[in-house]
C-alpha cells in the first residue's frame, strides 16, 4: 500500500492583457488509484515574478507576456478610476393635509 502524489496544471490566458489563470490539482494515489484531489487557483498578471511557478507556467508567460503586453497592462494600472456619480437624494414625501 504505497501512497504517491502528483500535480496537474490547467493554464488559461485571459484577454485582453494575457492575465494567466492557473489551476493546480494535487492528486493523491494509493497503489496507482486516485484517492484524493484538491485544487488551488491563482492569477498571474503581466510582469509578475513567475520564477517559483511550474515550468509550464513559466514557458507560457514567457511566450505571451511580450514587452508590449506588459506595458499595456501597466498603463491600465496608472489610469485613475472615474469618480462615481453621487446618487441623487430622494425627494421628501409631501405631508398629508388635514381637511
Coordinates of N, CA and C in Angstrom, one line a residue:
X1 N 0.8 -1.2 0.0 CA 0.0 0.0 0.0 C 0.9 1.2 0.0
X2 N 1.2 1.7 -1.2 CA 2.0 2.9 -1.3 C 1.2 4.1 -1.7
X3 N 1.4 5.2 -1.0 CA 0.8 6.4 -1.4 C 1.8 7.3 -2.2
X4 N 1.3 7.9 -3.3 CA 2.1 8.8 -4.1 C 1.3 10.0 -4.3
X5 N 2.0 11.1 -4.7 CA 1.3 12.3 -5.1 C 1.8 12.8 -6.4
X6 N 1.0 13.5 -7.1 CA 1.4 14.2 -8.4 C 0.5 15.5 -8.5
X7 N 1.0 16.3 -9.4 CA 0.3 17.6 -9.7 C 0.0 17.7 -11.2
X8 N -1.2 18.2 -11.5 CA -1.6 18.5 -12.8 C -1.9 20.0 -12.9
X9 N -1.7 20.6 -14.0 CA -1.9 22.1 -14.2 C -2.9 22.3 -15.3
X10 N -3.8 23.3 -15.1 CA -4.6 23.8 -16.2 C -4.3 25.3 -16.2
X11 N -3.9 25.8 -17.4 CA -3.4 27.2 -17.6 C -4.3 27.8 -18.6
X12 N -4.8 29.0 -18.3 CA -5.7 29.8 -19.2 C -5.1 31.1 -19.4
X13 N -5.1 31.6 -20.6 CA -4.7 33.0 -20.9 C -6.0 33.8 -21.1
X14 N -6.1 34.9 -20.3 CA -7.3 35.7 -20.2 C -7.1 37.0 -20.9
X15 N -7.9 37.3 -22.0 CA -7.7 38.6 -22.7 C -8.3 39.7 -21.8
X16 N -8.0 41.0 -22.1 CA -7.2 41.4 -23.2 C -5.7 41.6 -22.9
X17 N -5.3 41.4 -21.6 CA -3.9 41.7 -21.2 C -3.1 40.4 -20.9
X18 N -3.6 39.3 -21.3 CA -2.9 38.0 -21.1 C -2.6 37.7 -19.7
X19 N -3.7 37.9 -18.8 CA -3.6 37.5 -17.4 C -3.6 36.0 -17.5
X20 N -2.8 35.4 -16.6 CA -2.7 33.9 -16.6 C -3.5 33.3 -15.4
X21 N -4.4 32.5 -15.7 CA -5.2 31.8 -14.6 C -4.6 30.4 -14.5
X22 N -4.1 30.0 -13.3 CA -3.5 28.7 -13.1 C -4.4 27.9 -12.1
X23 N -4.7 26.7 -12.5 CA -5.4 25.8 -11.6 C -4.5 24.6 -11.4
X24 N -4.0 24.4 -10.2 CA -3.2 23.2 -9.9 C -4.0 22.2 -9.1
X25 N -4.0 20.9 -9.6 CA -4.6 19.8 -8.9 C -3.6 19.0 -8.2
X26 N -3.7 18.9 -6.9 CA -2.8 18.0 -6.1 C -3.6 16.6 -6.0
X27 N -3.0 15.6 -6.5 CA -3.6 14.3 -6.6 C -2.9 13.3 -5.7
X28 N -3.7 12.6 -4.9 CA -3.1 11.5 -4.1 C -3.5 10.2 -4.6
X29 N -2.5 9.3 -4.8 CA -2.8 8.0 -5.4 C -2.4 6.9 -4.3
X30 N -3.2 5.9 -4.3 CA -2.9 4.7 -3.5 C -2.8 3.5 -4.4
X31 N -1.6 3.0 -4.5 CA -1.3 1.8 -5.4 C -1.8 2.2 -6.8
X32 N -1.5 3.4 -7.2 CA -1.8 3.8 -8.6 C -3.3 4.3 -8.8
X33 N -4.1 4.2 -7.8 CA -5.5 4.6 -7.9 C -5.7 5.9 -7.2
X34 N -6.4 6.8 -7.9 CA -6.6 8.1 -7.2 C -7.6 8.0 -6.0
X35 N -7.2 8.6 -4.9 CA -8.0 8.5 -3.7 C -8.3 9.9 -3.2
X36 N -7.7 10.9 -3.8 CA -8.0 12.3 -3.3 C -7.5 13.3 -4.3
X37 N -8.1 14.5 -4.3 CA -7.7 15.5 -5.2 C -8.2 16.9 -4.6
X38 N -7.3 17.8 -4.6 CA -7.6 19.2 -4.2 C -7.1 20.2 -5.2
X39 N -7.8 21.3 -5.3 CA -7.5 22.3 -6.3 C -7.0 23.6 -5.6
X40 N -6.1 24.3 -6.3 CA -5.5 25.6 -5.9 C -5.5 26.5 -7.1
X41 N -6.0 27.7 -7.0 CA -6.1 28.6 -8.1 C -5.3 29.9 -7.8
X42 N -4.8 30.5 -8.9 CA -4.2 31.8 -8.7 C -4.2 32.5 -10.1
X43 N -4.1 33.8 -10.0 CA -4.0 34.7 -11.2 C -2.6 35.3 -11.2
X44 N -2.0 35.3 -12.4 CA -0.7 36.0 -12.6 C -0.9 37.1 -13.6
X45 N -0.4 38.3 -13.2 CA -0.6 39.5 -14.1 C 0.7 39.8 -14.8
X46 N 0.6 40.3 -16.0 CA 1.8 40.6 -16.8 C 2.8 41.4 -16.0
X47 N 4.0 40.9 -16.0 CA 5.1 41.5 -15.2 C 5.4 40.9 -13.8
X48 N 4.4 40.0 -13.4 CA 4.6 39.3 -12.1 C 5.9 38.4 -12.2
X49 N 6.5 38.2 -11.0 CA 7.6 37.2 -10.9 C 7.1 35.8 -10.9
X50 N 7.5 35.0 -11.9 CA 7.0 33.6 -12.1 C 8.1 32.6 -11.8
X51 N 9.2 33.1 -11.3 CA 10.3 32.2 -11.1 C 10.1 31.0 -10.2
X52 N 9.1 31.1 -9.3 CA 8.8 30.0 -8.4 C 7.6 29.1 -9.0
X53 N 7.1 29.5 -10.1 CA 6.0 28.7 -10.7 C 6.5 27.5 -11.5
X54 N 5.5 26.6 -11.8 CA 5.9 25.4 -12.5 C 6.5 25.7 -13.9
X55 N 7.3 24.9 -14.4 CA 7.9 25.1 -15.7 C 7.0 25.5 -16.8
X56 N 5.8 24.8 -16.9 CA 4.9 25.0 -18.0 C 4.3 26.5 -17.9
X57 N 4.1 26.9 -16.6 CA 3.6 28.3 -16.4 C 4.7 29.3 -16.9
X58 N 5.9 29.1 -16.5 CA 7.0 29.9 -16.9 C 7.1 30.0 -18.5
X59 N 6.9 28.9 -19.1 CA 7.0 28.9 -20.6 C 5.9 29.6 -21.2
X60 N 4.7 29.5 -20.7 CA 3.5 30.2 -21.3 C 3.7 31.7 -21.0
X61 N 4.0 32.1 -19.8 CA 4.2 33.6 -19.6 C 5.3 34.1 -20.4
X62 N 6.4 33.4 -20.6 CA 7.5 33.9 -21.5 C 7.0 34.1 -22.9
X63 N 6.1 33.3 -23.4 CA 5.6 33.3 -24.7 C 4.6 34.5 -24.9
X64 N 3.7 34.7 -24.0 CA 2.6 35.6 -24.2 C 2.8 37.0 -23.6
X65 N 3.7 37.1 -22.6 CA 4.0 38.4 -22.0 C 5.1 39.1 -22.7
X66 N 4.8 39.7 -23.8 CA 5.8 40.5 -24.5 C 5.9 41.8 -23.8
X67 N 6.9 42.6 -24.2 CA 7.1 43.9 -23.6 C 5.9 44.8 -23.9
X68 N 5.3 44.7 -25.1 CA 4.1 45.5 -25.4 C 2.9 45.1 -24.5
X69 N 2.7 43.8 -24.2 CA 1.6 43.4 -23.4 C 1.8 43.9 -21.9
X70 N 3.1 43.8 -21.4 CA 3.3 44.2 -20.1 C 3.1 45.7 -20.0
X71 N 3.6 46.5 -21.0 CA 3.4 48.0 -21.0 C 1.9 48.3 -21.0
X72 N 1.2 47.7 -21.9 CA -0.3 48.0 -22.0 C -1.0 47.7 -20.7
X73 N -0.6 46.6 -20.0 CA -1.3 46.2 -18.7 C -0.9 47.2 -17.7
X74 N 0.4 47.6 -17.6 CA 0.8 48.5 -16.6 C 0.2 49.9 -16.8
X75 N -0.1 50.3 -18.0 CA -0.7 51.6 -18.3 C -2.1 51.6 -17.7
X76 N -2.8 50.4 -17.7 CA -4.2 50.4 -17.2 C -4.1 50.6 -15.6
X77 N -3.0 50.2 -15.0 CA -2.9 50.4 -13.6 C -2.7 51.9 -13.2
X78 N -2.2 52.7 -14.1 CA -1.9 54.1 -13.8 C -3.1 55.0 -14.1
X79 N -4.1 54.5 -14.9 CA -5.2 55.3 -15.2 C -6.1 55.5 -13.9
X80 N -6.4 56.7 -13.6 CA -7.3 56.9 -12.4 C -8.7 56.4 -12.8
X81 N -9.3 55.8 -11.8 CA -10.7 55.4 -12.0 C -11.6 56.6 -12.0
X82 N -12.6 56.5 -12.8 CA -13.6 57.6 -12.8 C -14.3 57.7 -11.5
X83 N -14.6 59.0 -11.1 CA -15.3 59.3 -9.9 C -16.7 58.8 -10.1
X84 N -17.3 58.1 -9.1 CA -18.7 57.7 -9.2 C -19.6 58.9 -9.1
X85 N -20.6 58.9 -9.8 CA -21.6 60.0 -9.7 C -22.4 59.9 -8.4
X86 N -22.5 61.0 -7.7 CA -23.3 60.9 -6.5 C -24.8 60.6 -6.8
X87 N -25.3 59.7 -5.9 CA -26.7 59.4 -6.1 C -27.6 60.6 -5.7
X88 N -28.6 60.9 -6.5 CA -29.5 62.0 -6.1 C -30.3 61.6 -4.8
X89 N -30.4 62.7 -4.0 CA -31.2 62.4 -2.7 C -32.7 62.3 -3.1
X90 N -33.3 61.4 -2.4 CA -34.8 61.2 -2.7 C -35.6 62.4 -2.3
X91 N -36.6 62.7 -3.1 CA -37.4 63.9 -2.7 C -38.3 63.5 -1.5
X92 N -38.4 64.5 -0.6 CA -39.2 64.2 0.6 C -40.7 64.0 0.2
X93 N -41.4 63.1 0.9 CA -42.8 62.9 0.6 C -43.6 64.0 1.1
X94 N -44.6 64.5 0.4 CA -45.4 65.6 0.9 C -46.2 65.1 2.1
X95 N -46.3 66.1 3.0 CA -47.0 65.8 4.3 C -48.5 65.8 3.9
X96 N -49.3 64.8 4.5 CA -50.7 64.8 4.2 C -51.4 66.0 4.8
X97 N -52.3 66.5 4.1 CA -53.0 67.7 4.6 C -54.3 67.3 5.3
X98 N -54.6 68.0 6.4 CA -55.8 67.7 7.1 C -57.0 68.4 6.6
X99 N -58.0 67.8 6.2 CA -59.2 68.5 5.7 C -60.4 68.1 6.5

